[in-house]
């Protein structure tokens, strides 16, 4: 079977991981890259041996036969690019956050559905090996029925150095990072009934919140505390690790610093390292996050080949995005809020 022909739109900071990961997937050939900054598109084509580059997505869609497109631009551009892909009937994977506004997310899901093409959000925490290891423990029933969770991503790492546009965002840590952590709360403890959020802005030179503490009530009665912070001066800084602690009727599972997973089941405790080895293009401390890009893209390819909906489909991501919307409303109105979906 011939490899799937893909294109990447957006050749900036994070797309470098996408491009490396596509190279590692034998079933995919990236036949074109596109960036509105022509120099970036050309540089990516040269670095990754891609035969064609464009500085205009509409021109690319008109010129190249594609089995899928991977949109790795920032969120304000997602809707127009997804609409373009749907117009050309090209299956689409798009980076998180899905869009700046709820209505854009709903519109993208609807237009892809109408065009009959799959749409997946690149929600890579779902595919991160250590976070997946915790999910497996829950799935195996080792801790019984979970009733409490703490899922926490707190760091002082200077994210603004690589992504300076984040300083000007009007919604920051909930939408940029909390969205991942909230997604994992859904995965571990089920859909959410109410969200209560408190935010703070610590960094003096940014527009929006850089710290949030969320309390979730899940539909099955479990509660969780979800934390996201870009303003934590802690040592050691676990960046880019998500720390997890989940308690259940038979025990608990913890994801501790250094990717140690500790499981207590019926009074017996075991611990193992759930990190992943370095790939040729990954480096510490990013490696586990970078590797999750590869796993995310492998999932997309498997779904395309097998004709099944991706786990992090646009439709699924609406449920996570609804938690983000509820969190901002909760913080503004100082009360618990039920997500709209
Ligand atoms: N999943 C993760 O772990 C993770 C981590 C970092 C960033 N991201 C996400 O990746 C996305 C990109 O972030 P980034 O930091 O790489 O941004 P960036 O600004 O470095 O790169 C975006 C690129 O898209 C290009 N672009 C913008 N509009 C375009 C258009 N209409 N057509 C073609 N090219 C266009 C820009 O010129 C730029 O080169 C964001 O949504 C961000 O949230 C995800």
Short mmCIF file of C-alpha atoms and ligand atoms in Angstrom, two decimals:
data_model
loop_
_atom_site.label_atom_id
_atom_site.label_comp_id
_atom_site.label_asym_id
_atom_site.label_seq_id
_atom_site.Cartn_x
_atom_site.Cartn_y
_atom_site.Cartn_z
CA UNK A 1 0.00 0.00 0.00
CA UNK A 2 1.38 3.44 -0.91
CA UNK A 3 2.14 5.72 2.06
CA UNK A 4 -0.46 8.34 2.99
CA UNK A 5 0.30 11.71 1.41
CA UNK A 6 0.24 14.45 4.05
CA UNK A 7 0.92 18.16 4.29
CA UNK A 8 1.85 20.29 7.31
CA UNK A 9 0.55 23.86 7.60
CA UNK A 10 2.52 26.04 10.03
CA UNK A 11 6.27 25.42 10.29
CA UNK A 12 6.96 27.26 13.54
CA UNK A 13 8.14 26.26 17.01
CA UNK A 14 6.06 23.16 17.76
CA UNK A 15 5.65 21.97 14.16
CA UNK A 16 9.30 20.88 14.24
CA UNK A 17 8.18 18.00 16.47
CA UNK A 18 5.37 17.14 14.04
CA UNK A 19 7.78 17.10 11.11
CA UNK A 20 10.30 14.90 12.92
CA UNK A 21 7.53 12.54 14.00
CA UNK A 22 6.09 12.23 10.49
CA UNK A 23 9.58 11.21 9.32
CA UNK A 24 9.45 8.33 11.82
CA UNK A 25 6.15 7.00 10.44
CA UNK A 26 6.89 4.79 7.43
CA UNK A 27 3.26 4.84 6.30
CA UNK A 28 3.34 8.62 5.73
CA UNK A 29 5.05 10.81 3.17
CA UNK A 30 4.89 14.54 3.78
CA UNK A 31 4.55 15.88 0.24
CA UNK A 32 4.16 19.59 1.03
CA UNK A 33 4.69 22.10 3.82
CA UNK A 34 3.12 25.52 4.08
CA UNK A 35 3.79 28.60 6.18
CA UNK A 36 2.65 32.14 5.45
CA UNK A 37 6.25 33.04 6.26
CA UNK A 38 7.88 31.69 3.08
CA UNK A 39 11.33 31.46 4.69
CA UNK A 40 9.98 29.09 7.35
CA UNK A 41 8.21 26.92 4.79
CA UNK A 42 11.31 26.69 2.64
CA UNK A 43 13.55 25.95 5.62
CA UNK A 44 11.23 23.15 6.77
CA UNK A 45 11.11 21.65 3.26
CA UNK A 46 14.89 21.64 3.09
CA UNK A 47 15.42 20.31 6.61
CA UNK A 48 12.90 17.48 6.28
CA UNK A 49 13.35 16.66 2.59
CA UNK A 50 9.81 17.71 1.62
CA UNK A 51 9.43 18.09 -2.18
CA UNK A 52 7.14 21.18 -2.22
CA UNK A 53 6.63 24.25 -0.07
CA UNK A 54 3.98 26.99 -0.16
CA UNK A 55 3.30 30.28 1.59
CA UNK A 56 -0.42 30.09 0.87
CA UNK A 57 -2.61 27.21 2.05
CA UNK A 58 -5.30 27.72 -0.61
CA UNK A 59 -2.68 27.41 -3.33
CA UNK A 60 -1.30 24.27 -1.73
CA UNK A 61 -4.71 22.58 -1.55
CA UNK A 62 -5.29 23.48 -5.20
CA UNK A 63 -1.95 22.07 -6.33
CA UNK A 64 -1.33 18.91 -4.27
CA UNK A 65 -3.31 15.66 -3.92
CA UNK A 66 -3.52 14.95 -0.18
CA UNK A 67 -4.73 12.10 2.05
CA UNK A 68 -4.58 14.39 5.10
CA UNK A 69 -3.42 17.76 6.37
CA UNK A 70 -1.79 18.53 9.73
CA UNK A 71 -2.50 22.10 10.91
CA UNK A 72 0.14 23.26 13.40
CA UNK A 73 -0.55 27.00 13.36
CA UNK A 74 -1.76 28.99 16.36
CA UNK A 75 -5.48 28.90 17.18
CA UNK A 76 -6.83 32.09 15.55
CA UNK A 77 -6.07 30.58 12.13
CA UNK A 78 -7.52 27.11 12.77
CA UNK A 79 -11.10 27.70 11.66
CA UNK A 80 -10.27 29.21 8.26
CA UNK A 81 -7.72 26.48 7.56
CA UNK A 82 -10.05 23.67 8.65
CA UNK A 83 -12.78 25.14 6.44
CA UNK A 84 -10.35 25.16 3.54
CA UNK A 85 -9.40 21.53 4.18
CA UNK A 86 -13.08 20.54 4.42
CA UNK A 87 -13.77 22.35 1.16
CA UNK A 88 -11.13 20.14 -0.46
CA UNK A 89 -12.39 17.02 1.40
CA UNK A 90 -9.02 16.48 3.08
CA UNK A 91 -9.04 14.70 6.48
CA UNK A 92 -7.64 17.09 9.07
CA UNK A 93 -5.67 17.02 12.28
CA UNK A 94 -5.42 20.36 14.06
CA UNK A 95 -3.33 21.51 17.03
CA UNK A 96 -4.84 22.45 20.38
CA UNK A 97 -6.29 24.78 21.58
CA UNK A 98 -8.98 24.02 19.01
CA UNK A 99 -9.91 27.75 18.57
CA UNK A 100 -10.17 30.97 20.58
CA UNK A 101 -13.96 30.64 20.92
CA UNK A 102 -16.51 27.91 21.49
CA UNK A 103 -18.52 28.82 18.36
CA UNK A 104 -15.45 28.30 16.17
CA UNK A 105 -14.94 24.82 17.63
CA UNK A 106 -18.57 23.85 17.03
CA UNK A 107 -18.40 25.24 13.49
CA UNK A 108 -15.28 23.22 12.65
CA UNK A 109 -16.87 19.99 13.89
CA UNK A 110 -20.01 20.71 11.87
CA UNK A 111 -18.23 21.58 8.64
CA UNK A 112 -16.03 18.47 8.75
CA UNK A 113 -19.06 16.31 9.49
CA UNK A 114 -20.91 17.84 6.55
CA UNK A 115 -17.88 17.25 4.31
CA UNK A 116 -17.63 13.65 5.53
CA UNK A 117 -14.00 13.99 6.66
CA UNK A 118 -12.46 12.97 9.97
CA UNK A 119 -11.24 15.77 12.24
CA UNK A 120 -8.83 15.13 15.10
CA UNK A 121 -7.47 17.58 17.64
CA UNK A 122 -3.78 17.09 18.42
CA UNK A 123 -4.46 16.52 22.14
CA UNK A 124 -1.13 14.82 22.74
CA UNK A 125 -1.36 14.47 26.53
CA UNK A 126 -3.83 11.63 25.82
CA UNK A 127 -1.00 9.77 24.12
CA UNK A 128 1.81 10.62 26.55
CA UNK A 129 3.35 7.35 27.77
CA UNK A 130 3.43 8.13 31.56
CA UNK A 131 -0.13 9.50 31.55
CA UNK A 132 -1.23 6.49 29.54
CA UNK A 133 0.42 4.16 32.08
CA UNK A 134 -1.82 5.66 34.80
CA UNK A 135 -4.84 5.15 32.59
CA UNK A 136 -3.94 1.47 32.14
CA UNK A 137 -3.72 0.98 35.92
CA UNK A 138 -7.22 2.42 36.24
CA UNK A 139 -8.46 0.28 33.35
CA UNK A 140 -7.09 -2.87 34.98
CA UNK A 141 -9.11 -2.07 38.10
CA UNK A 142 -6.01 -2.17 40.33
CA UNK A 143 -7.19 0.71 42.51
CA UNK A 144 -10.89 -0.16 42.38
CA UNK A 145 -13.40 2.57 41.72
CA UNK A 146 -11.63 5.94 41.61
CA UNK A 147 -13.23 8.66 43.75
CA UNK A 148 -10.56 11.38 44.03
CA UNK A 149 -7.86 12.79 41.77
CA UNK A 150 -5.25 15.53 41.71
CA UNK A 151 -3.79 16.29 38.31
CA UNK A 152 -1.22 18.99 38.34
CA UNK A 153 1.08 20.77 35.89
CA UNK A 154 3.02 23.46 37.74
CA UNK A 155 6.20 24.96 36.40
CA UNK A 156 8.33 28.10 36.32
CA UNK A 157 9.85 27.13 32.96
CA UNK A 158 10.05 30.19 30.71
CA UNK A 159 7.43 29.21 28.14
CA UNK A 160 7.38 32.77 26.82
CA UNK A 161 10.91 32.36 25.39
CA UNK A 162 9.72 29.81 22.79
CA UNK A 163 6.15 31.13 22.49
CA UNK A 164 6.31 34.91 22.95
CA UNK A 165 2.75 35.33 21.55
CA UNK A 166 1.45 33.80 24.80
CA UNK A 167 2.32 36.99 26.72
CA UNK A 168 -0.42 38.83 24.86
CA UNK A 169 -3.18 36.21 25.06
CA UNK A 170 -6.34 37.34 26.81
CA UNK A 171 -6.87 33.82 28.12
CA UNK A 172 -3.67 32.02 29.02
CA UNK A 173 -3.05 29.12 31.33
CA UNK A 174 -6.50 27.51 31.33
CA UNK A 175 -6.78 27.60 27.55
CA UNK A 176 -3.15 26.83 26.72
CA UNK A 177 -2.24 24.28 29.39
CA UNK A 178 -5.28 23.65 31.59
CA UNK A 179 -7.01 22.27 28.51
CA UNK A 180 -4.58 19.31 28.52
CA UNK A 181 -4.93 18.71 32.25
CA UNK A 182 -8.72 18.99 32.12
CA UNK A 183 -8.73 16.50 29.27
CA UNK A 184 -6.84 14.01 31.46
CA UNK A 185 -9.28 14.60 34.33
CA UNK A 186 -12.08 13.52 31.97
CA UNK A 187 -10.06 10.47 30.92
CA UNK A 188 -9.26 9.37 34.48
CA UNK A 189 -12.47 10.23 36.32
CA UNK A 190 -15.18 10.60 33.70
CA UNK A 191 -17.33 13.44 32.42
CA UNK A 192 -17.75 16.52 34.57
CA UNK A 193 -20.84 17.90 36.28
CA UNK A 194 -19.44 21.17 37.66
CA UNK A 195 -16.26 23.22 37.52
CA UNK A 196 -15.08 25.71 40.14
CA UNK A 197 -12.04 27.78 39.19
CA UNK A 198 -9.84 30.37 40.83
CA UNK A 199 -7.22 32.17 38.76
CA UNK A 200 -4.24 34.43 39.45
CA UNK A 201 -1.87 36.49 37.35
CA UNK A 202 1.60 36.39 38.88
CA UNK A 203 3.87 37.39 35.98
CA UNK A 204 3.77 41.21 35.84
CA UNK A 205 4.18 41.58 32.08
CA UNK A 206 1.48 39.32 30.70
CA UNK A 207 -2.18 40.03 29.99
CA UNK A 208 -3.98 36.98 31.32
CA UNK A 209 -3.95 34.41 34.12
CA UNK A 210 -0.87 32.24 34.60
CA UNK A 211 -2.18 30.15 37.48
CA UNK A 212 -5.44 28.27 38.00
CA UNK A 213 -6.77 25.94 40.66
CA UNK A 214 -9.85 24.02 39.60
CA UNK A 215 -12.17 21.76 41.54
CA UNK A 216 -14.27 19.37 39.49
CA UNK A 217 -17.26 17.33 40.46
CA UNK A 218 -17.53 14.35 38.10
CA UNK A 219 -20.84 12.84 37.05
CA UNK A 220 -20.00 9.58 38.84
CA UNK A 221 -19.55 11.43 42.15
CA UNK A 222 -15.73 11.61 42.08
CA UNK A 223 -14.00 14.91 42.81
CA UNK A 224 -10.74 16.17 41.40
CA UNK A 225 -8.37 19.06 41.84
CA UNK A 226 -6.82 20.19 38.59
CA UNK A 227 -3.94 22.65 38.62
CA UNK A 228 -2.10 24.51 35.89
CA UNK A 229 0.61 27.05 36.56
CA UNK A 230 3.29 28.82 34.56
CA UNK A 231 4.36 30.79 37.63
CA UNK A 232 5.70 28.18 40.08
CA UNK A 233 9.19 28.72 41.39
CA UNK A 234 9.68 25.19 42.70
CA UNK A 235 12.68 22.97 42.96
CA UNK A 236 13.08 20.56 41.34
CA UNK A 237 10.85 21.96 38.61
CA UNK A 238 9.12 18.92 37.10
CA UNK A 239 8.62 20.58 33.68
CA UNK A 240 7.16 19.26 31.44
CA UNK A 241 5.74 16.56 33.67
CA UNK A 242 2.14 16.27 34.75
CA UNK A 243 1.91 14.90 38.28
CA UNK A 244 -1.05 12.70 39.13
CA UNK A 245 -2.54 11.17 42.25
CA UNK A 246 -5.72 9.14 42.07
CA UNK A 247 -7.38 7.33 44.95
CA UNK A 248 -9.86 4.50 44.60
CA UNK A 249 -11.69 1.94 46.71
CA UNK A 250 -8.81 -0.59 46.51
CA UNK A 251 -5.78 1.70 46.45
CA UNK A 252 -4.12 4.54 44.62
CA UNK A 253 -1.92 5.41 41.67
CA UNK A 254 0.57 8.26 41.68
CA UNK A 255 2.71 9.71 38.94
CA UNK A 256 5.61 11.29 40.78
CA UNK A 257 8.53 13.47 39.73
CA UNK A 258 11.05 11.67 37.53
CA UNK A 259 8.27 9.67 35.84
CA UNK A 260 7.96 7.26 38.78
CA UNK A 261 4.58 5.58 38.90
CA UNK A 262 3.64 4.22 42.32
CA UNK A 263 0.67 1.88 42.59
CA UNK A 264 -0.91 0.73 45.82
CA UNK A 265 -3.38 -2.10 45.35
CA UNK A 266 -4.97 -3.99 48.24
CA UNK A 267 -2.21 -2.79 50.58
CA UNK A 268 0.72 -3.73 48.31
CA UNK A 269 2.84 -0.96 46.81
CA UNK A 270 4.97 -1.18 43.68
CA UNK A 271 6.90 1.51 41.84
CA UNK A 272 8.30 1.67 38.32
CA UNK A 273 9.77 4.17 35.91
CA UNK A 274 7.36 5.03 33.09
CA UNK A 275 9.58 7.45 31.16
CA UNK A 276 10.36 6.81 27.50
CA UNK A 277 13.78 6.44 25.85
CA UNK A 278 15.20 9.32 23.81
CA UNK A 279 14.54 9.28 20.07
CA UNK A 280 17.09 10.62 17.56
CA UNK A 281 15.31 14.00 17.56
CA UNK A 282 14.14 14.32 21.18
CA UNK A 283 16.00 15.82 24.10
CA UNK A 284 15.49 16.27 27.81
CA UNK A 285 13.48 17.67 29.46
CA UNK A 286 11.07 17.68 26.51
CA UNK A 287 11.49 14.07 25.37
CA UNK A 288 8.33 12.53 26.83
CA UNK A 289 6.19 15.38 25.47
CA UNK A 290 7.93 15.19 22.09
CA UNK A 291 7.45 11.45 21.91
CA UNK A 292 3.74 11.93 22.56
CA UNK A 293 3.57 13.84 19.27
CA UNK A 294 4.75 10.70 17.50
CA UNK A 295 2.16 8.58 19.34
CA UNK A 296 -0.59 11.09 18.53
CA UNK A 297 0.28 11.04 14.84
CA UNK A 298 0.52 7.22 14.83
CA UNK A 299 -3.00 7.12 16.27
CA UNK A 300 -4.23 9.42 13.51
CA UNK A 301 -2.68 7.22 10.81
CA UNK A 302 -4.14 4.04 12.34
CA UNK A 303 -7.59 5.66 12.47
CA UNK A 304 -7.34 6.83 8.85
CA UNK A 305 -6.25 3.39 7.70
CA UNK A 306 -8.95 1.59 9.69
CA UNK A 307 -11.70 4.13 8.98
CA UNK A 308 -12.47 4.73 12.68
CA UNK A 309 -12.95 7.96 14.59
CA UNK A 310 -9.86 9.23 16.42
CA UNK A 311 -10.03 9.17 20.21
CA UNK A 312 -9.46 12.92 20.32
CA UNK A 313 -11.89 13.75 17.52
CA UNK A 314 -13.21 17.28 17.16
CA UNK A 315 -16.44 16.05 18.73
CA UNK A 316 -14.57 14.63 21.74
CA UNK A 317 -12.53 17.80 22.12
CA UNK A 318 -15.70 19.86 22.42
CA UNK A 319 -16.29 18.14 25.76
CA UNK A 320 -12.86 19.22 26.99
CA UNK A 321 -13.24 22.70 25.52
CA UNK A 322 -16.58 23.04 27.33
CA UNK A 323 -14.65 22.62 30.60
CA UNK A 324 -12.35 25.48 29.61
CA UNK A 325 -15.34 27.71 28.90
CA UNK A 326 -16.92 26.70 32.21
CA UNK A 327 -13.64 27.41 34.03
CA UNK A 328 -13.40 30.97 32.72
CA UNK A 329 -17.03 31.59 33.58
CA UNK A 330 -16.56 30.13 37.03
CA UNK A 331 -13.52 32.33 37.69
CA UNK A 332 -15.39 35.44 36.52
CA UNK A 333 -18.61 34.70 38.38
CA UNK A 334 -16.99 33.11 41.47
CA UNK A 335 -19.27 30.11 41.49
CA UNK A 336 -19.37 26.51 40.31
CA UNK A 337 -20.48 26.23 36.69
CA UNK A 338 -21.85 23.27 34.72
CA UNK A 339 -20.19 22.78 31.31
CA UNK A 340 -22.58 23.35 28.41
CA UNK A 341 -21.94 19.88 26.95
N1 LIG B 1 0.40 20.04 22.12
C1 LIG B 1 1.45 20.63 22.69
O1 LIG B 1 2.05 20.10 23.59
C2 LIG B 1 1.85 21.99 22.18
C3 LIG B 1 3.03 22.61 22.62
C4 LIG B 1 3.37 23.86 22.08
C5 LIG B 1 2.52 24.48 21.17
N2 LIG B 1 1.36 23.84 20.82
C6 LIG B 1 0.39 24.47 19.90
O2 LIG B 1 0.93 24.49 18.59
C7 LIG B 1 0.35 25.57 17.88
C8 LIG B 1 1.47 26.36 17.21
O3 LIG B 1 2.25 26.95 18.23
P1 LIG B 1 3.75 27.43 17.96
O4 LIG B 1 4.29 27.82 19.28
O5 LIG B 1 4.47 26.43 17.13
O6 LIG B 1 3.47 28.76 17.10
P2 LIG B 1 4.46 29.51 16.10
O7 LIG B 1 3.98 30.92 16.05
O8 LIG B 1 5.88 29.24 16.43
O9 LIG B 1 4.17 28.77 14.72
C9 LIG B 1 2.99 28.95 14.00
C10 LIG B 1 3.36 29.09 12.53
O10 LIG B 1 2.16 29.13 11.76
C11 LIG B 1 2.35 30.05 10.70
N3 LIG B 1 1.04 30.47 10.22
C12 LIG B 1 0.13 31.25 10.88
N4 LIG B 1 -0.97 31.41 10.14
C13 LIG B 1 -0.79 30.70 9.00
C14 LIG B 1 -1.58 30.47 7.85
N5 LIG B 1 -2.79 30.98 7.71
N6 LIG B 1 -1.06 29.69 6.87
C15 LIG B 1 0.17 29.16 6.98
N7 LIG B 1 0.98 29.36 8.06
C16 LIG B 1 0.50 30.12 9.05
C17 LIG B 1 3.20 31.17 11.30
O11 LIG B 1 3.87 31.92 10.31
C18 LIG B 1 4.13 30.37 12.20
O12 LIG B 1 5.33 30.03 11.56
C19 LIG B 1 -0.44 26.41 18.91
O13 LIG B 1 -1.81 26.13 18.75
C20 LIG B 1 0.08 25.91 20.25
O14 LIG B 1 -0.87 25.96 21.30
C21 LIG B 1 1.03 22.62 21.29
#
